Short mmCIF file of N, CA and C in Angstrom, two decimals:
data_model
loop_
_atom_site.label_atom_id
_atom_site.label_comp_id
_atom_site.label_asym_id
_atom_site.label_seq_id
_atom_site.Cartn_x
_atom_site.Cartn_y
_atom_site.Cartn_z
N UNK A 16 90.28 35.01 97.33
CA UNK A 16 91.06 33.71 97.08
C UNK A 16 90.37 33.03 95.92
N UNK A 17 89.10 33.08 95.77
CA UNK A 17 88.51 32.34 94.74
C UNK A 17 88.97 32.82 93.51
N UNK A 18 89.09 34.13 93.16
CA UNK A 18 89.38 34.59 91.96
C UNK A 18 90.99 34.35 91.63
N UNK A 19 91.74 34.38 92.79
CA UNK A 19 93.17 34.22 92.60
C UNK A 19 93.54 32.75 92.22
N UNK A 20 92.86 31.80 92.89
CA UNK A 20 93.34 30.38 92.78
C UNK A 20 92.26 29.54 92.32
N UNK A 21 91.21 29.95 91.78
CA UNK A 21 90.14 29.08 91.33
C UNK A 21 89.57 28.29 92.46
N UNK A 22 89.44 29.06 93.66
CA UNK A 22 89.07 28.33 94.97
C UNK A 22 87.90 29.08 95.43
N UNK A 23 86.80 29.39 94.61
CA UNK A 23 85.64 30.10 95.04
C UNK A 23 84.71 29.15 95.65
N UNK A 24 83.60 29.71 96.21
CA UNK A 24 82.54 28.98 97.04
C UNK A 24 81.96 27.88 96.22
N UNK A 25 82.07 27.89 94.88
CA UNK A 25 81.44 26.67 94.21
C UNK A 25 82.40 25.51 94.18
N UNK A 26 83.61 25.55 94.70
CA UNK A 26 84.55 24.37 94.85
C UNK A 26 84.47 23.88 96.32
N UNK A 27 84.29 22.58 96.39
CA UNK A 27 84.21 22.04 97.83
C UNK A 27 85.34 22.42 98.69
N UNK A 28 85.01 22.71 99.97
CA UNK A 28 86.01 23.30 100.80
C UNK A 28 87.28 22.58 100.89
N UNK A 29 87.36 21.31 100.95
CA UNK A 29 88.77 20.60 100.91
C UNK A 29 89.54 20.92 99.75
N UNK A 30 88.99 21.10 98.50
CA UNK A 30 89.70 21.40 97.46
C UNK A 30 90.14 22.84 97.41
N UNK A 31 89.35 23.74 98.05
CA UNK A 31 89.80 25.16 98.09
C UNK A 31 91.06 25.21 98.92
N UNK A 32 91.06 24.54 100.09
CA UNK A 32 92.17 24.54 100.95
C UNK A 32 93.44 23.95 100.13
N UNK A 33 93.17 22.85 99.45
CA UNK A 33 94.31 22.29 98.74
C UNK A 33 94.96 23.21 97.70
N UNK A 34 94.01 23.96 97.01
CA UNK A 34 94.45 24.92 95.98
C UNK A 34 95.31 26.00 96.59
N UNK A 35 94.88 26.46 97.71
CA UNK A 35 95.72 27.47 98.50
C UNK A 35 97.03 26.94 99.01
N UNK A 36 96.96 25.79 99.57
CA UNK A 36 98.19 25.15 99.93
C UNK A 36 99.17 24.91 98.75
N UNK A 37 98.55 24.44 97.68
CA UNK A 37 99.43 24.15 96.55
C UNK A 37 100.09 25.40 96.03
N UNK A 38 99.52 26.60 96.21
CA UNK A 38 99.91 27.88 95.80
C UNK A 38 100.81 28.57 96.83
N UNK A 39 101.10 27.94 97.88
CA UNK A 39 101.92 28.46 98.90
C UNK A 39 101.23 29.49 99.83
N UNK A 40 99.91 29.39 99.94
CA UNK A 40 99.19 30.36 100.72
C UNK A 40 98.69 29.65 102.07
N UNK A 41 98.95 30.27 103.23
CA UNK A 41 98.39 29.80 104.44
C UNK A 41 97.36 30.83 104.89
N UNK A 42 96.24 30.26 105.48
CA UNK A 42 95.27 31.21 106.06
C UNK A 42 95.19 30.96 107.54
N UNK A 43 95.20 32.12 108.29
CA UNK A 43 95.31 32.05 109.66
C UNK A 43 94.61 33.14 110.23
N UNK A 44 93.58 33.05 111.12
CA UNK A 44 92.78 34.21 111.62
C UNK A 44 93.57 34.83 112.77
N UNK A 45 93.60 36.14 112.74
CA UNK A 45 94.17 36.94 113.84
C UNK A 45 93.62 36.44 115.26
N UNK A 46 92.34 36.38 115.24
CA UNK A 46 91.61 36.00 116.38
C UNK A 46 91.30 34.61 116.57
N UNK A 47 91.68 33.98 117.64
CA UNK A 47 91.25 32.72 118.09
C UNK A 47 89.84 32.69 118.37
N UNK A 48 89.55 33.64 119.23
CA UNK A 48 88.15 33.95 119.64
C UNK A 48 87.95 35.37 119.98
N UNK A 49 86.68 35.85 119.86
CA UNK A 49 86.33 37.19 120.21
C UNK A 49 84.80 37.32 120.14
N UNK A 50 84.31 38.30 120.89
CA UNK A 50 82.89 38.59 120.81
C UNK A 50 82.64 39.77 119.72
N UNK A 51 81.65 39.52 119.06
CA UNK A 51 81.25 40.47 117.85
C UNK A 51 79.84 40.54 117.73
N UNK A 52 79.24 41.62 118.25
CA UNK A 52 77.74 41.68 117.78
C UNK A 52 77.63 41.98 116.39
N UNK A 53 76.94 41.29 115.63
CA UNK A 53 76.75 41.44 114.18
C UNK A 53 77.86 40.85 113.44
N UNK A 54 77.88 41.24 112.17
CA UNK A 54 78.92 40.60 111.33
C UNK A 54 80.14 41.54 110.95
N UNK A 55 80.16 42.71 111.38
CA UNK A 55 81.20 43.63 110.96
C UNK A 55 82.51 43.54 111.85
N UNK A 56 83.59 43.47 111.23
CA UNK A 56 84.83 43.42 112.02
C UNK A 56 85.13 44.63 112.90
N UNK A 57 84.49 45.71 112.45
CA UNK A 57 84.63 46.93 113.27
C UNK A 57 83.91 46.87 114.61
N UNK A 58 83.05 45.90 114.75
CA UNK A 58 82.34 45.68 115.96
C UNK A 58 82.95 44.75 116.87
N UNK A 59 84.04 44.20 116.64
CA UNK A 59 84.81 43.35 117.44
C UNK A 59 85.06 43.98 118.92
N UNK A 60 84.70 43.21 120.03
CA UNK A 60 84.97 43.84 121.31
C UNK A 60 86.54 43.55 121.63
N UNK A 61 87.35 44.49 121.42
CA UNK A 61 88.66 44.39 121.61
C UNK A 61 89.16 43.64 122.87
N UNK A 62 88.36 43.88 123.98
CA UNK A 62 88.73 43.28 125.23
C UNK A 62 88.34 41.86 125.25
N UNK A 63 87.59 41.37 124.42
CA UNK A 63 87.27 39.85 124.24
C UNK A 63 88.19 39.06 123.47
N UNK A 64 89.05 39.72 122.70
CA UNK A 64 89.83 38.96 121.73
C UNK A 64 91.02 38.13 122.36
N UNK A 65 91.03 36.87 122.02
CA UNK A 65 92.11 36.13 122.27
C UNK A 65 92.84 35.72 120.94
N UNK A 66 94.05 36.23 120.77
CA UNK A 66 94.67 35.97 119.45
C UNK A 66 95.12 34.61 119.21
N UNK A 67 95.25 34.31 117.93
CA UNK A 67 95.67 33.03 117.60
C UNK A 67 97.19 32.84 118.02
N UNK A 68 97.77 31.62 118.01
CA UNK A 68 99.15 31.33 118.37
C UNK A 68 99.97 31.43 117.06
N UNK A 69 100.33 32.75 116.87
CA UNK A 69 101.14 33.00 115.66
C UNK A 69 102.60 32.47 115.86
N UNK A 70 103.06 32.76 117.14
CA UNK A 70 104.44 32.21 117.34
C UNK A 70 104.50 30.66 116.94
N UNK A 71 103.55 29.90 117.49
CA UNK A 71 103.49 28.43 117.16
C UNK A 71 103.31 28.16 115.64
N UNK A 72 102.57 29.09 114.97
CA UNK A 72 102.38 28.78 113.52
C UNK A 72 103.67 29.11 112.86
N UNK A 73 104.45 30.16 113.15
CA UNK A 73 105.72 30.41 112.55
C UNK A 73 106.69 29.33 112.85
N UNK A 74 106.70 29.02 114.00
CA UNK A 74 107.64 27.85 114.41
C UNK A 74 107.33 26.52 113.64
N UNK A 75 106.05 26.15 113.33
CA UNK A 75 105.73 25.04 112.64
C UNK A 75 105.86 25.27 111.06
N UNK A 76 105.80 26.43 110.65
CA UNK A 76 105.88 26.77 109.25
C UNK A 76 106.94 27.80 109.05
N UNK A 77 108.24 27.50 109.22
CA UNK A 77 109.30 28.52 109.13
C UNK A 77 109.47 29.08 107.79
N UNK A 78 108.84 28.59 106.76
CA UNK A 78 108.95 29.14 105.48
C UNK A 78 108.13 30.37 105.16
N UNK A 79 107.23 30.75 106.08
CA UNK A 79 106.40 31.93 105.93
C UNK A 79 107.29 33.16 105.68
N UNK A 80 107.11 33.87 104.64
CA UNK A 80 107.95 35.05 104.36
C UNK A 80 107.31 36.32 104.51
N UNK A 81 106.12 36.47 104.53
CA UNK A 81 105.33 37.69 104.63
C UNK A 81 103.85 37.44 104.96
N UNK A 82 103.24 38.50 105.49
CA UNK A 82 101.85 38.31 106.06
C UNK A 82 100.93 39.44 105.37
N UNK A 83 99.94 38.98 104.85
CA UNK A 83 98.88 39.87 104.22
C UNK A 83 97.70 39.82 105.21
N UNK A 84 97.43 41.03 105.66
CA UNK A 84 96.26 41.04 106.64
C UNK A 84 94.99 41.54 105.97
N UNK A 85 93.97 40.82 106.14
CA UNK A 85 92.74 40.95 105.48
C UNK A 85 91.93 42.00 106.09
N UNK A 86 92.13 43.31 105.80
CA UNK A 86 91.32 44.32 106.35
C UNK A 86 92.00 45.24 107.44
N UNK A 87 91.54 46.30 107.77
CA UNK A 87 92.02 47.29 108.78
C UNK A 87 91.88 46.74 110.16
N UNK A 88 90.80 45.93 110.36
CA UNK A 88 90.59 45.38 111.78
C UNK A 88 91.70 44.30 112.06
N UNK A 89 91.86 43.43 111.01
CA UNK A 89 92.92 42.44 111.25
C UNK A 89 94.30 42.94 111.37
N UNK A 90 94.62 44.03 110.59
CA UNK A 90 95.85 44.74 110.68
C UNK A 90 96.16 45.33 112.05
N UNK A 91 94.98 46.02 112.59
CA UNK A 91 95.08 46.66 113.94
C UNK A 91 95.30 45.71 114.99
N UNK A 92 94.51 44.59 115.04
CA UNK A 92 94.59 43.64 116.08
C UNK A 92 95.84 42.78 115.95
N UNK A 93 96.38 42.62 114.79
CA UNK A 93 97.67 41.99 114.73
C UNK A 93 98.81 42.88 115.37
N UNK A 94 98.85 44.10 115.04
CA UNK A 94 99.70 45.03 115.58
C UNK A 94 99.66 45.21 117.05
N UNK A 95 98.38 45.29 117.61
CA UNK A 95 98.22 45.46 118.99
C UNK A 95 98.41 44.17 119.78
N UNK A 96 97.97 43.05 119.34
CA UNK A 96 97.88 41.81 120.15
C UNK A 96 98.94 40.73 119.82
N UNK A 97 99.36 40.66 118.58
CA UNK A 97 100.18 39.57 118.13
C UNK A 97 101.56 40.04 118.13
N UNK A 98 101.84 41.06 117.44
CA UNK A 98 103.13 41.60 117.15
C UNK A 98 104.04 41.68 118.40
N UNK A 99 103.48 42.34 119.49
CA UNK A 99 104.29 42.43 120.70
C UNK A 99 104.71 41.21 121.40
N UNK A 100 103.84 40.11 121.22
CA UNK A 100 104.21 38.83 121.83
C UNK A 100 105.13 37.96 121.04
N UNK A 101 105.56 38.35 119.87
CA UNK A 101 106.26 37.56 118.97
C UNK A 101 107.78 37.75 119.28
N UNK A 102 108.51 36.58 119.09
CA UNK A 102 109.93 36.75 119.17
C UNK A 102 110.47 37.65 118.14
N UNK A 103 111.56 38.31 118.32
CA UNK A 103 112.11 39.27 117.36
C UNK A 103 112.25 38.71 115.97
N UNK A 104 112.60 37.41 115.80
CA UNK A 104 112.58 36.86 114.47
C UNK A 104 111.32 37.01 113.69
N UNK A 105 110.19 36.80 114.35
CA UNK A 105 108.86 36.79 113.65
C UNK A 105 108.45 38.30 113.61
N UNK A 106 108.76 39.07 114.56
CA UNK A 106 108.33 40.45 114.51
C UNK A 106 108.76 41.17 113.21
N UNK A 107 109.86 40.69 112.60
CA UNK A 107 110.45 41.27 111.50
C UNK A 107 109.89 40.86 110.12
N UNK A 108 108.94 39.88 110.18
CA UNK A 108 108.29 39.44 108.89
C UNK A 108 107.57 40.70 108.28
N UNK A 109 107.86 40.87 107.07
CA UNK A 109 106.91 41.88 106.41
C UNK A 109 105.54 41.63 106.43
N UNK A 110 104.78 42.63 106.60
CA UNK A 110 103.33 42.55 106.72
C UNK A 110 102.77 43.73 105.97
N UNK A 111 101.61 43.41 105.25
CA UNK A 111 100.81 44.44 104.53
C UNK A 111 99.38 44.33 104.90
N UNK A 112 98.87 45.53 105.20
CA UNK A 112 97.45 45.59 105.42
C UNK A 112 96.80 45.69 104.01
N UNK A 113 95.98 44.71 103.66
CA UNK A 113 95.28 44.56 102.44
C UNK A 113 93.76 45.01 102.57
N UNK A 114 93.19 45.50 101.44
CA UNK A 114 91.65 45.65 101.57
C UNK A 114 90.90 44.39 101.98
N UNK A 115 89.93 44.60 102.87
CA UNK A 115 89.06 43.44 103.23
C UNK A 115 88.40 42.95 102.02
N UNK A 116 88.32 41.51 102.02
CA UNK A 116 87.68 40.85 100.96
C UNK A 116 86.17 40.74 101.23
N UNK A 117 85.72 41.28 102.41
CA UNK A 117 84.35 41.31 102.73
C UNK A 117 83.58 42.18 101.79
N UNK A 118 82.34 41.68 101.36
CA UNK A 118 81.48 42.48 100.54
C UNK A 118 81.05 43.80 101.37
N UNK A 119 81.14 43.72 102.67
CA UNK A 119 80.70 44.89 103.41
C UNK A 119 81.77 46.12 103.24
N UNK A 120 82.96 45.74 102.86
CA UNK A 120 83.93 46.78 102.49
C UNK A 120 83.73 47.29 101.11
N UNK A 121 82.77 48.19 101.07
CA UNK A 121 82.36 48.68 99.62
C UNK A 121 83.02 49.93 99.29
N UNK A 122 83.85 50.45 100.09
CA UNK A 122 84.59 51.73 99.78
C UNK A 122 85.59 51.56 98.54
N UNK A 123 85.90 50.27 98.19
CA UNK A 123 86.80 49.98 97.11
C UNK A 123 86.13 49.04 96.23
N UNK A 124 86.32 49.10 94.87
CA UNK A 124 85.69 48.29 94.04
C UNK A 124 86.27 46.81 94.14
N UNK A 125 85.63 45.84 93.71
CA UNK A 125 86.01 44.53 93.55
C UNK A 125 87.33 44.43 92.69
N UNK A 126 87.37 45.05 91.66
CA UNK A 126 88.45 45.08 90.64
C UNK A 126 89.70 45.64 91.44
N UNK A 127 89.62 46.81 92.18
CA UNK A 127 90.73 47.37 92.94
C UNK A 127 91.27 46.27 93.98
N UNK A 128 90.29 45.77 94.74
CA UNK A 128 90.73 44.76 95.72
C UNK A 128 91.51 43.62 95.15
N UNK A 129 90.93 43.12 94.03
CA UNK A 129 91.55 42.06 93.17
C UNK A 129 93.05 42.52 92.90
N UNK A 130 93.22 43.82 92.32
CA UNK A 130 94.47 44.14 91.94
C UNK A 130 95.47 44.31 93.08
N UNK A 131 94.93 44.77 94.26
CA UNK A 131 95.85 44.88 95.45
C UNK A 131 96.33 43.54 95.95
N UNK A 132 95.27 42.64 96.05
CA UNK A 132 95.66 41.28 96.59
C UNK A 132 96.56 40.61 95.51
N UNK A 133 96.30 40.66 94.26
CA UNK A 133 97.11 40.20 93.18
C UNK A 133 98.62 40.66 93.23
N UNK A 134 98.77 41.95 93.38
CA UNK A 134 100.12 42.51 93.59
C UNK A 134 100.84 41.88 94.84
N UNK A 135 100.19 41.79 96.02
CA UNK A 135 100.66 41.15 97.17
C UNK A 135 101.12 39.74 96.90
N UNK A 136 100.23 39.01 96.39
CA UNK A 136 100.47 37.66 96.09
C UNK A 136 101.59 37.30 95.02
N UNK A 137 101.82 38.37 94.11
CA UNK A 137 102.75 38.07 93.07
C UNK A 137 104.19 38.51 93.46
N UNK A 138 104.35 39.07 94.62
CA UNK A 138 105.62 39.54 95.07
C UNK A 138 106.64 38.36 95.11
N UNK A 139 107.70 38.54 94.39
CA UNK A 139 108.78 37.51 94.34
C UNK A 139 109.61 37.83 95.53
N UNK A 140 109.60 36.95 96.55
CA UNK A 140 110.35 37.11 97.78
C UNK A 140 111.74 36.53 97.66
N UNK A 141 112.16 36.00 96.52
CA UNK A 141 113.49 35.53 96.29
C UNK A 141 114.38 36.55 96.19
#
C-alpha cells in the first residue's frame, strides 16, 4: 500500500489511513482473532479463528465492489469461514487472491507483487 498510495511506514499512521480512504481502499482483516505461534500466517490455528464481521462491513459500506485478499491464508480463511456466512448479495462480490505483501513471502519478487496489486487496484469496475 505504501508504494501504491505513498502510504509507507515513514508516513504517520493516521495519514496512511487517510490516503487509502481517499483512494477508495478499505482494509479489513479476515480474522477478528486467532492463535498463531510465530509470525507466519501458515501457522494460524484454524480452530481458533473468529472471522471479522464482513456482513456488517458490507452493510455499512455498500459501495464495496470487489475484494483483494492479501495472501493464500487470507483467501483460504475467507472462503472457508466468511463466504458461507454471507448473504447471497455479498457472496457474489468478485474476489481475488493476491500475493502476500509480507516480506516472508519471498517466492515472488517485490516487483511482481507490486505489478499484481497494481493490476487489481487499477481495475475499472464501472
